[in-house]
Structures are given as structure tokens and as C-alpha cells.
Amino acid sequence: MKFSILRIAFLSATSFIVALCFTVVPCEAQNPTIAPANYDEALVPQYVLPDPLVAEDGTKIETPEQWREKRRPEILELFKKNMFGQFPEADLSKVKSEETVSVSDSLGGKATRKEIKIYFDAPNEFPQATVLLYIPNDRQGSVPVFVMPNFQGIHTTTDDPSVSAYKVENSTHNLDKTLDDVRGKAKSRWAFDMIVSRGYAVATVFYEEIEPDVMCNFTRGVHPLFTNFDLNADDYPATIGAWAWGLSRVLDALGSVDGVDVKKAIVAGHSRLGKTALWCGANDERFAAVISNNSGCGGAALSRRQFGERVDRINASFPHWFTKKFHEYGDKVDQLPIDQHELIALIAPRPVYVASASEDLWADPKGEFLSALNADPVYRLLGTDGFGGVTEQPDVNAPVGATIRYHKRAGGHDVTDFDWEQYLNFADSIFKK
Ligand code: GCU
């Protein structure tokens, strides 16, 4: 009797240990309940923004050379150390791409639709991502391209049943739905017909194919490839950085596609992917321009305003998006050595578009506008017309600006045809179409 109780105890302990070894520990759940948002302008504190044209040693930056050689690298490093982490060099011997689909009569004959697979760790085929690409058929030579990640999979961007659909392990966005349930679900955000009719190509990739949007101690997606970094270092690349790095790999892959001019590529993103687009454009100067659509806290919105979502709140809900160091600033954003107008300044002199939506207070439209405005001195120093003399936030649906552009669309957190019309006008003005 004694023996069998002991035996049962032993066996259950062993199976418990075995189960522990073989169970995949679930990634930490996001916890969006911490730290309330602020929607009261009266609670916006007095603040002083860091001056992008004064170096850390107090030197005034008065020439484009000083910006390029001294201040820009300094600001970029501050963002790496305090917010996003390093932007890894790509080991291009490991990143491979291959065209898997090409259909010449897509969008009623207006476009060639392609799918391009990127293997981030070739010859091991995992992780990998599939880029959906439309190229206008009515064109001469190569055309500019928008590179914009999507939230739920390429099959959600169009009703076209021939677009491939993939499930992603550990995805937060299409995990528990059958793929056909979500086909075309996000198509209102993807004005493919309009884009192609205006003479542009457009490429989109599911961001969670680059890396799942989960806190997993950076063990998923492309992170295991970043072997040169110490997980405990302040500048260990965080997840927004991994997505941004992935968008650069999309640009690499487009380099070998006929009809696409990668010297005329615009990186764009909505919301968390707008933050990603800004960080990608700041690091990868091959992108000719950047679009931030409703990117909000950690994107275009000034942290110091503490309006809408705030730094403490975003760090609590999405701990993996930013470096550990950024978490230290939750209750002392005034001590951040950078603010988000400087993220925009890092894109200078290349054109940048910051877009807000009137009802999207969570993303702080005013804070997004003020970032654009406060990047203007850098754009001017570099010889551009900057914000074009804009000083006041415009009314709804009234786009303003010059090399820096801004609009506040009427409505909520979204990407609409109105937004795309403005982005196409912006692209026309850059590429002189
Ligand atoms: C959440 C998050 C935002 C983010 C948004 C999105 O609302 O708090 O910071 O921009 O998700 O990506 O849709």
C-alpha cells in the first residue's frame, strides 16, 4: 500500500516535470487595463521639448554638415538606447526571396499581382513572410512603390480568393479565426485599385509574419536572428524594431522585381505599424519618404503632452514594443532625452506625411501635429521648405504642408480612401508626376 502510494506520487511528479518540459509556456498576455488615458487638455503639463538643433554638449547646430555628422547620429543613438533598440545589420546571405505567384490580369486587368516569399533565415525556411504586390500594367519602365505592412494577413486586404492565406503560429490577430472568415475583412484600408490607377505599385506584408505581436522574451519571429545583441543591454532591439527591420527586408526583396523602382519607395504604416514605419524610415535611408497614419504614442505623438495613450500606459500594455529603458520613463517623460518630433527630424530632408483622425483622441491628433511642426527647423536647415509655413493645426479634411505634410481626417482610427488620396497626391509631388 505504502509502496503504491509512493509509486503514484513518484509517477505523478515525473509526469508533471515531463509535462512542464514539453508544454510551450504561453506568452504573456497584453494587459490594456493599466494607467488611464488622458483626454483633458487641462491636464497636459507644461513641457519643454528637447531642441533637435542643440547637441548634447550644447553646440548649436547651424549647418547641414553639423546635423549630418554630429546631431543626427546623436539623436538616432538616443532613440536606440532609450526607445527602440539597435537596428540590426542584415545578414543578407541568410535573407532570400522568391516569387511564388504572378498573375498578369489582376484588378480587372489593371495590375500584375505577385506574391514574394521572404525567407529570413535561409536555407532554413523559418521564419518567412509573404509579400503581396500589385504593379500597374499601364506604365512605362519602373514605378514608385508604397511598402505598408498589414494587421491580419494579406488575404484580409482583398476579396480576391486567389490571394494566399497563411496562419501564423502565436499570432494575436488571426489565430482563432478560419482563414476564410477574415478574407477581405480589411479591404477598406487597401485602395489597391486607386493606387494602381494612379501609377503606383503597392506591397504589403502581414507584420506578424515578421514577428508575432506578443511578449515572449524576444524568442519568436526574426528575433532569434539578432544574435549580436545582449538581451540585457539597454539597446537590445525591441519588437517595433524587429518589424521595422523586416520592412527593410521587404525593400531588399523588391529590388529584384521588374517594374518596381526601389529608389522611389515610400514606407507607410497605420497605428503601431505607423510607429514602425517612422522607425524604419529613420534608419533605412533608402526609403525616399515616410507616411505615419494615426501612429500616436510612441509614433508621431509627443510623449511630453501625456494626452490620449501615454508612455506609462503603452509600456504596460505592450511591454515588448520598446526597450526596457523606455519603461523607466513612464512617470518621468519630461526626462526623456528625446521626443517624437525628433523621430520625424531623423527622416529629414526626405518628405514625411503625418496623418491624424479627428475622433482618434487615443493617438493625440494635436500631439501628432505638434511633432510635425517641431521637426520643421531641421527640414529648413537642410534646405527644404519644411512644413511650408504652417503654424496652426488645420480643420478636418484640409491637408497642409510642403515637404512635411499633415492632415486630420474626419472620423476614427482607420485608413480610408481619403487618406490614400492624400498619400497619392503627396507621392505625385515627390516624384513629380
Ligand atoms: C493600441 C495601442 C496603440 C496602437 C494601436 C494599434 O490601441 O494602444 O498604441 O497604435 O493599438 O496599433 O492599432
Short mmCIF file of N, CA and C and ligand atoms in Angstrom, two decimals, residues 32 151 173 189 207 213 270-275 293-299 309 313-314 317-318 321-322 360 362-363 413, ligand 1:
data_model
loop_
_atom_site.label_atom_id
_atom_site.label_comp_id
_atom_site.label_asym_id
_atom_site.label_seq_id
_atom_site.Cartn_x
_atom_site.Cartn_y
_atom_site.Cartn_z
N PRO A 32 -4.26 45.68 -21.19
CA PRO A 32 -4.57 47.07 -21.52
C PRO A 32 -5.34 47.82 -20.44
N PHE A 151 -2.32 44.25 -40.85
CA PHE A 151 -2.57 43.76 -39.50
C PHE A 151 -3.03 42.31 -39.39
N HIS A 173 -3.47 38.24 -34.11
CA HIS A 173 -4.52 38.80 -34.96
C HIS A 173 -5.32 37.83 -35.81
N ARG A 189 -9.23 49.34 -46.12
CA ARG A 189 -7.98 50.07 -45.86
C ARG A 189 -7.00 50.00 -47.03
N TYR A 207 2.41 41.84 -40.64
CA TYR A 207 3.51 42.17 -39.72
C TYR A 207 3.85 41.03 -38.77
N ASP A 213 3.10 39.49 -32.41
CA ASP A 213 2.97 40.68 -31.56
C ASP A 213 2.71 40.27 -30.11
N HIS A 270 0.02 52.14 -40.41
CA HIS A 270 -1.10 52.63 -39.60
C HIS A 270 -0.89 52.20 -38.15
N SER A 271 -1.09 53.16 -37.25
CA SER A 271 -1.12 52.84 -35.83
C SER A 271 0.20 52.25 -35.33
N ARG A 272 0.22 51.06 -34.72
CA ARG A 272 1.51 50.52 -34.26
C ARG A 272 2.44 50.34 -35.47
N LEU A 273 1.84 50.15 -36.62
CA LEU A 273 2.67 49.98 -37.82
C LEU A 273 3.08 51.34 -38.39
N GLY A 274 2.42 52.41 -37.93
CA GLY A 274 2.87 53.77 -38.25
C GLY A 274 4.11 54.11 -37.43
N LYS A 275 4.12 53.65 -36.17
CA LYS A 275 5.32 53.81 -35.33
C LYS A 275 6.47 53.08 -36.03
N ASN A 293 0.32 56.98 -40.37
CA ASN A 293 -1.13 57.11 -40.32
C ASN A 293 -1.61 56.79 -38.90
N ASN A 294 -2.08 57.79 -38.19
CA ASN A 294 -2.64 57.60 -36.82
C ASN A 294 -1.67 56.81 -35.93
N SER A 295 -0.39 57.18 -35.94
CA SER A 295 0.60 56.36 -35.22
C SER A 295 0.61 56.60 -33.72
N GLY A 296 0.21 57.80 -33.28
CA GLY A 296 0.00 58.05 -31.85
C GLY A 296 1.22 57.89 -30.97
N CYS A 297 0.96 57.47 -29.73
CA CYS A 297 2.00 57.36 -28.70
C CYS A 297 3.12 56.42 -29.16
N GLY A 298 4.36 56.87 -29.02
CA GLY A 298 5.49 56.07 -29.49
C GLY A 298 5.70 56.19 -30.98
N GLY A 299 4.82 56.95 -31.65
CA GLY A 299 4.96 57.20 -33.09
C GLY A 299 5.13 58.69 -33.29
N GLU A 309 -3.33 58.01 -25.16
CA GLU A 309 -2.49 56.94 -24.60
C GLU A 309 -1.18 57.59 -24.13
N ARG A 313 1.19 53.90 -19.97
CA ARG A 313 0.11 53.02 -20.41
C ARG A 313 0.57 52.09 -21.53
N ILE A 314 1.27 52.65 -22.51
CA ILE A 314 1.68 51.84 -23.66
C ILE A 314 2.71 50.80 -23.23
N SER A 317 0.82 47.98 -21.49
CA SER A 317 0.01 47.13 -22.37
C SER A 317 0.85 46.35 -23.36
N PHE A 318 1.91 46.96 -23.84
CA PHE A 318 2.71 46.33 -24.91
C PHE A 318 4.18 46.37 -24.51
N TRP A 321 7.10 46.18 -27.15
CA TRP A 321 7.29 47.10 -28.29
C TRP A 321 8.55 47.94 -28.17
N PHE A 322 8.88 48.30 -26.92
CA PHE A 322 10.00 49.23 -26.72
C PHE A 322 11.04 48.59 -25.79
N ASP A 360 -9.85 60.20 -33.20
CA ASP A 360 -8.84 59.27 -32.69
C ASP A 360 -8.02 59.94 -31.58
N TRP A 362 -7.19 58.92 -28.75
CA TRP A 362 -6.23 57.97 -28.18
C TRP A 362 -4.82 58.22 -28.76
N ALA A 363 -4.77 58.58 -30.05
CA ALA A 363 -3.48 58.81 -30.73
C ALA A 363 -3.04 60.28 -30.64
N HIS A 413 -10.04 56.02 -35.93
CA HIS A 413 -8.75 55.34 -36.11
C HIS A 413 -8.85 54.36 -37.28
C1 GCU B 1 -3.49 50.11 -29.40
C2 GCU B 1 -2.26 50.82 -28.89
C3 GCU B 1 -1.80 51.92 -29.84
C4 GCU B 1 -1.65 51.36 -31.23
C5 GCU B 1 -2.94 50.68 -31.64
C6 GCU B 1 -2.89 49.98 -32.98
O1 GCU B 1 -4.58 50.96 -29.36
O2 GCU B 1 -2.55 51.32 -27.62
O3 GCU B 1 -0.57 52.47 -29.41
O4 GCU B 1 -1.28 52.37 -32.10
O5 GCU B 1 -3.26 49.68 -30.70
O6 GCU B 1 -1.86 49.56 -33.42
O7 GCU B 1 -3.97 49.80 -33.56
#
